[in-house]
Amino acid sequence: MSSSASNFEWLHRGTSEIFPNQPNSDSPEENLEQRILQSDRPLRIKLGIDPTGTDIHLGHSIPFRKLRAFQNAGHTAVVIIGDFTARIGDPTGKSEVRRQLTAEQVQENANTYLEQLRPILDFDTPGRLEIRYNSEWLSKLDLAKIQELLATMTVGQMLAKEGFAERYNQEKPVFLHEFLYPLMQGYDSVAIEADVELGGTDQKFNIAVGRDLQRHFNKRPQFGLLLPILLGTDGVQKMSKSLDNYVGLREDPLSMYSKLEKTPDALLKDYFELLTDIDLNTLPDNPRECQKLLAITIVSQFHGKDAALKAQQTAESLVLKGGTGNQDSVPEYSLKDVQFPAKIFYILSASGLCKSSGEGRRQIQGGAVRLDSDRISDVNQTFNSADELQGKVLQVGKKKFIRLVN
């Protein structure tokens, strides 16, 4: 239906799977491309998020980038804020029951999520974006409707879901309310009449449930489009804040640049494909140049080109001079909540440069901590007031540093 319909490179770039991909009684089209070509209206592209935290990292951004590609092709992005389902918690990939959140926590998290998504999605073009909250329809379900939903699946089908099966076999508790999550998430597709649902490869079960429920309620079943799970900056495990191998969308330009310019060579192609629009055939042959291009491209997406160039200059200055480079680009940490006298290892922990006071001690013992370029060697070095530290740069290793301010 759009001018881009004859060229589907945007659809397949970085896509792991589109299902179904063969004709069947529910979808006589050969594939998703056929539905796009045959449709006389913009398709409705669903992406649900459960705001169970406050921060989005680059791994989370992948389905939103694909959603933007659909917007650019003329379709309608329907972002569903799971304010109702977040209070249950998606059990996918979890080895234990998830903590249930209050409605107030969910709403606060949702607001921060949407703000972080503004650099990615088109919020301004009329008809290109709907933001819906699934409490709009899920809170109105009565017991009869919930019973109808439960009757569409068997316990055996639910236990086929990876997380449930693992916990059941390990004799860990699986609570009945958790069975509701895939059904309610699937009912979202019924409520908004989704044509396509996006998700990570770990979401295939939930997306397939949405297809089944659409069929049950005499709706046209959606297509599922699955996207890869991004490996973190360690190149080993999936990107995760808990593993400290992530790049957050709210990170300052210098921190973001410094992490990305160290992307392992083996991940460069995937990062370019999934996180940028750069033609992969035009990438530099030199891996170091690829790392720099990746870093400046992604920082530009979230902070603008000027901030990205400034971050690059500061990072290069740090490496070449072993100092703190351009002070204006160094992220700041306020000491107002630090109780003085304070030991240096506590400040390292409180500022986030180290995960804990113990790690701070180890970094000092290893010679990795500097204050205004002077190495700290005393683990118990104590400062009596914030004035002693005002304006100084505290650094761990070559890439992690902050400017201390009152």
Coordinates of C-alpha atoms in Angstrom, one line a residue, residues 6-205:
S6 CA 8.1 -3.0 -3.7
N7 CA 11.3 -2.9 -1.7
F8 CA 11.2 -5.0 1.5
E9 CA 14.9 -4.7 2.6
W10 CA 13.7 -2.7 5.6
L11 CA 11.4 -5.5 6.6
H12 CA 14.0 -8.3 6.5
R13 CA 17.0 -6.4 7.8
G14 CA 17.9 -7.9 11.2
T15 CA 14.8 -10.1 11.2
S16 CA 15.2 -13.6 12.6
E17 CA 11.8 -15.0 11.6
I18 CA 8.4 -14.0 10.2
F19 CA 5.6 -16.5 10.8
P20 CA 3.6 -17.9 9.3
N21 CA 5.4 -17.8 5.9
Q22 CA 3.2 -20.2 3.9
P23 CA -0.4 -19.9 2.9
N24 CA -3.0 -21.4 5.2
S25 CA -6.8 -21.2 5.7
D26 CA -6.4 -18.2 8.1
S27 CA -4.0 -16.3 6.0
P28 CA -4.3 -17.0 2.3
E29 CA -1.5 -14.5 1.5
E30 CA 1.8 -16.2 0.8
N31 CA 3.6 -14.2 3.4
L32 CA 3.7 -10.8 5.2
E33 CA 4.9 -9.1 2.1
Q34 CA 1.7 -10.2 0.3
R35 CA -0.5 -8.8 3.1
I36 CA 1.3 -5.5 2.8
L37 CA 0.9 -5.4 -1.0
Q38 CA -2.7 -6.4 -0.9
S39 CA -3.8 -4.2 2.0
D40 CA -5.8 -1.1 1.2
R41 CA -5.0 0.5 4.5
P42 CA -2.0 0.9 6.8
L43 CA -1.3 -2.2 8.8
R44 CA -1.4 -2.1 12.6
I45 CA 1.9 -3.1 14.0
K46 CA 1.8 -4.1 17.7
L47 CA 4.7 -3.9 20.1
G48 CA 3.9 -4.4 23.8
I49 CA 6.1 -3.4 26.7
D50 CA 5.7 -4.1 30.3
P51 CA 7.3 -1.2 32.2
T52 CA 8.8 -3.3 35.0
G53 CA 11.9 -1.0 35.3
T54 CA 13.0 2.5 34.5
D55 CA 15.8 2.1 32.0
I56 CA 15.9 0.9 28.4
H57 CA 19.2 -0.3 26.8
L58 CA 20.2 -0.8 23.2
G59 CA 19.0 -4.5 23.3
H60 CA 15.5 -3.2 24.1
S61 CA 15.7 -0.7 21.3
I62 CA 15.8 -3.3 18.5
P63 CA 12.1 -4.0 18.2
F64 CA 11.4 -0.3 18.4
R65 CA 13.7 0.4 15.5
K66 CA 11.8 -2.2 13.5
L67 CA 8.6 -0.5 14.6
R68 CA 10.0 2.8 13.2
A69 CA 10.8 1.1 9.9
F70 CA 7.1 0.1 9.7
Q71 CA 6.2 3.7 10.5
N72 CA 8.5 5.0 7.7
A73 CA 6.8 2.5 5.3
G74 CA 3.4 4.1 6.0
H75 CA 2.0 1.8 8.7
T76 CA 0.6 2.5 12.2
A77 CA 2.7 1.6 15.2
V78 CA 0.6 0.5 18.2
V79 CA 2.7 0.6 21.4
I80 CA 0.9 -1.2 24.2
I81 CA 1.9 -0.2 27.6
G82 CA 1.3 -3.2 29.7
D83 CA 0.1 -1.4 32.8
F84 CA -2.2 -4.3 33.6
T85 CA 0.0 -7.2 32.5
A86 CA 3.1 -5.7 34.2
R87 CA 1.3 -6.3 37.5
I88 CA 1.5 -10.0 36.7
G89 CA 4.9 -10.0 35.1
D90 CA 6.1 -11.8 32.0
P91 CA 7.4 -15.2 33.1
T92 CA 9.4 -15.6 29.8
G93 CA 13.0 -16.6 30.6
K94 CA 12.5 -16.4 34.3
S95 CA 13.5 -19.1 36.7
E96 CA 11.3 -17.8 39.4
V97 CA 8.1 -15.9 39.9
R98 CA 8.4 -12.2 39.1
R99 CA 7.7 -9.5 41.7
Q100 CA 4.3 -7.9 41.2
L101 CA 4.3 -4.1 40.8
T102 CA 1.8 -1.5 42.0
A103 CA -0.2 0.6 39.5
E104 CA 1.7 3.7 40.6
Q105 CA 5.1 2.0 40.0
V106 CA 4.0 0.9 36.5
Q107 CA 2.7 4.3 35.5
E108 CA 5.9 6.0 36.7
N109 CA 8.0 3.5 34.7
A110 CA 5.9 3.9 31.6
N111 CA 6.5 7.6 31.6
T112 CA 10.2 7.1 31.6
Y113 CA 10.1 4.5 28.9
L114 CA 8.1 6.7 26.5
E115 CA 10.6 9.6 27.1
Q116 CA 13.5 7.3 26.2
L117 CA 11.7 6.1 23.0
R118 CA 11.3 9.6 21.5
P119 CA 14.6 9.5 19.6
I120 CA 13.5 6.2 18.0
L121 CA 9.8 6.4 17.1
D122 CA 7.9 9.0 15.1
F123 CA 5.7 10.7 17.7
D124 CA 4.7 13.6 15.4
T125 CA 3.3 12.3 12.1
P126 CA -0.5 12.0 12.3
G127 CA -1.7 8.4 12.1
R128 CA 1.7 6.8 12.6
L129 CA 1.6 6.1 16.4
E130 CA -1.0 4.9 18.9
I131 CA 0.0 4.5 22.6
R132 CA -2.5 2.3 24.4
Y133 CA -2.7 1.0 27.9
N134 CA -3.9 -2.6 28.2
S135 CA -5.8 -1.9 31.4
E136 CA -8.3 -0.2 29.0
W137 CA -9.7 -3.6 28.1
L138 CA -8.1 -6.1 30.5
S139 CA -9.5 -4.4 33.6
K140 CA -13.0 -4.8 32.1
L141 CA -12.8 -8.6 31.7
D142 CA -15.4 -10.4 33.9
L143 CA -15.0 -13.9 35.2
A144 CA -16.9 -15.3 32.3
K145 CA -14.5 -13.8 29.8
I146 CA -11.5 -14.9 31.8
Q147 CA -12.9 -18.4 31.9
E148 CA -13.3 -18.2 28.1
L149 CA -9.7 -17.2 27.7
L150 CA -8.5 -20.0 30.0
A151 CA -10.5 -22.5 28.0
T152 CA -8.5 -21.8 24.9
M153 CA -5.3 -23.5 26.3
T154 CA -4.5 -26.6 28.2
V155 CA -2.1 -27.0 31.1
G156 CA 0.1 -29.1 28.9
Q157 CA 0.3 -26.3 26.3
M158 CA 1.2 -23.8 29.1
L159 CA 3.9 -26.1 30.5
A160 CA 5.4 -26.3 27.0
K161 CA 6.5 -22.7 27.5
E162 CA 10.2 -22.7 28.3
G163 CA 10.2 -20.9 31.6
F164 CA 7.2 -22.9 33.0
A165 CA 8.7 -26.2 31.9
E166 CA 12.0 -25.5 33.5
R167 CA 10.6 -24.4 36.8
Y168 CA 8.1 -27.3 36.9
N169 CA 10.8 -29.9 36.2
Q170 CA 12.9 -28.3 39.0
E171 CA 10.0 -28.4 41.3
K172 CA 9.9 -24.7 41.7
P173 CA 6.5 -23.1 42.1
V174 CA 4.5 -22.0 39.1
F175 CA 1.6 -19.9 40.2
L176 CA -1.8 -20.0 38.4
H177 CA -1.9 -16.2 37.9
E178 CA 1.3 -16.6 35.7
F179 CA -0.8 -18.7 33.2
L180 CA -2.9 -15.6 32.6
Y181 CA 0.1 -13.5 31.3
P182 CA 0.4 -15.1 27.8
L183 CA -3.4 -15.1 27.5
M184 CA -3.8 -11.5 28.4
Q185 CA -0.9 -10.4 26.3
G186 CA -2.5 -12.4 23.4
Y187 CA -5.8 -10.7 24.1
D188 CA -4.1 -7.4 23.5
S189 CA -3.8 -8.4 19.8
V190 CA -7.6 -9.1 19.7
A191 CA -8.4 -5.7 21.3
I192 CA -6.3 -3.6 19.0
E193 CA -6.8 -5.8 15.9
A194 CA -3.1 -6.3 15.2
D195 CA -1.9 -7.3 11.8
V196 CA 1.7 -7.8 12.9
E197 CA 3.2 -8.3 16.3
L198 CA 6.9 -7.6 17.0
G199 CA 9.0 -9.3 19.6
G200 CA 12.3 -11.0 20.5
T201 CA 12.9 -14.6 19.6
D202 CA 12.0 -15.5 23.1
Q203 CA 8.4 -14.1 22.5
K204 CA 7.3 -16.6 19.9
F205 CA 5.0 -18.5 22.3

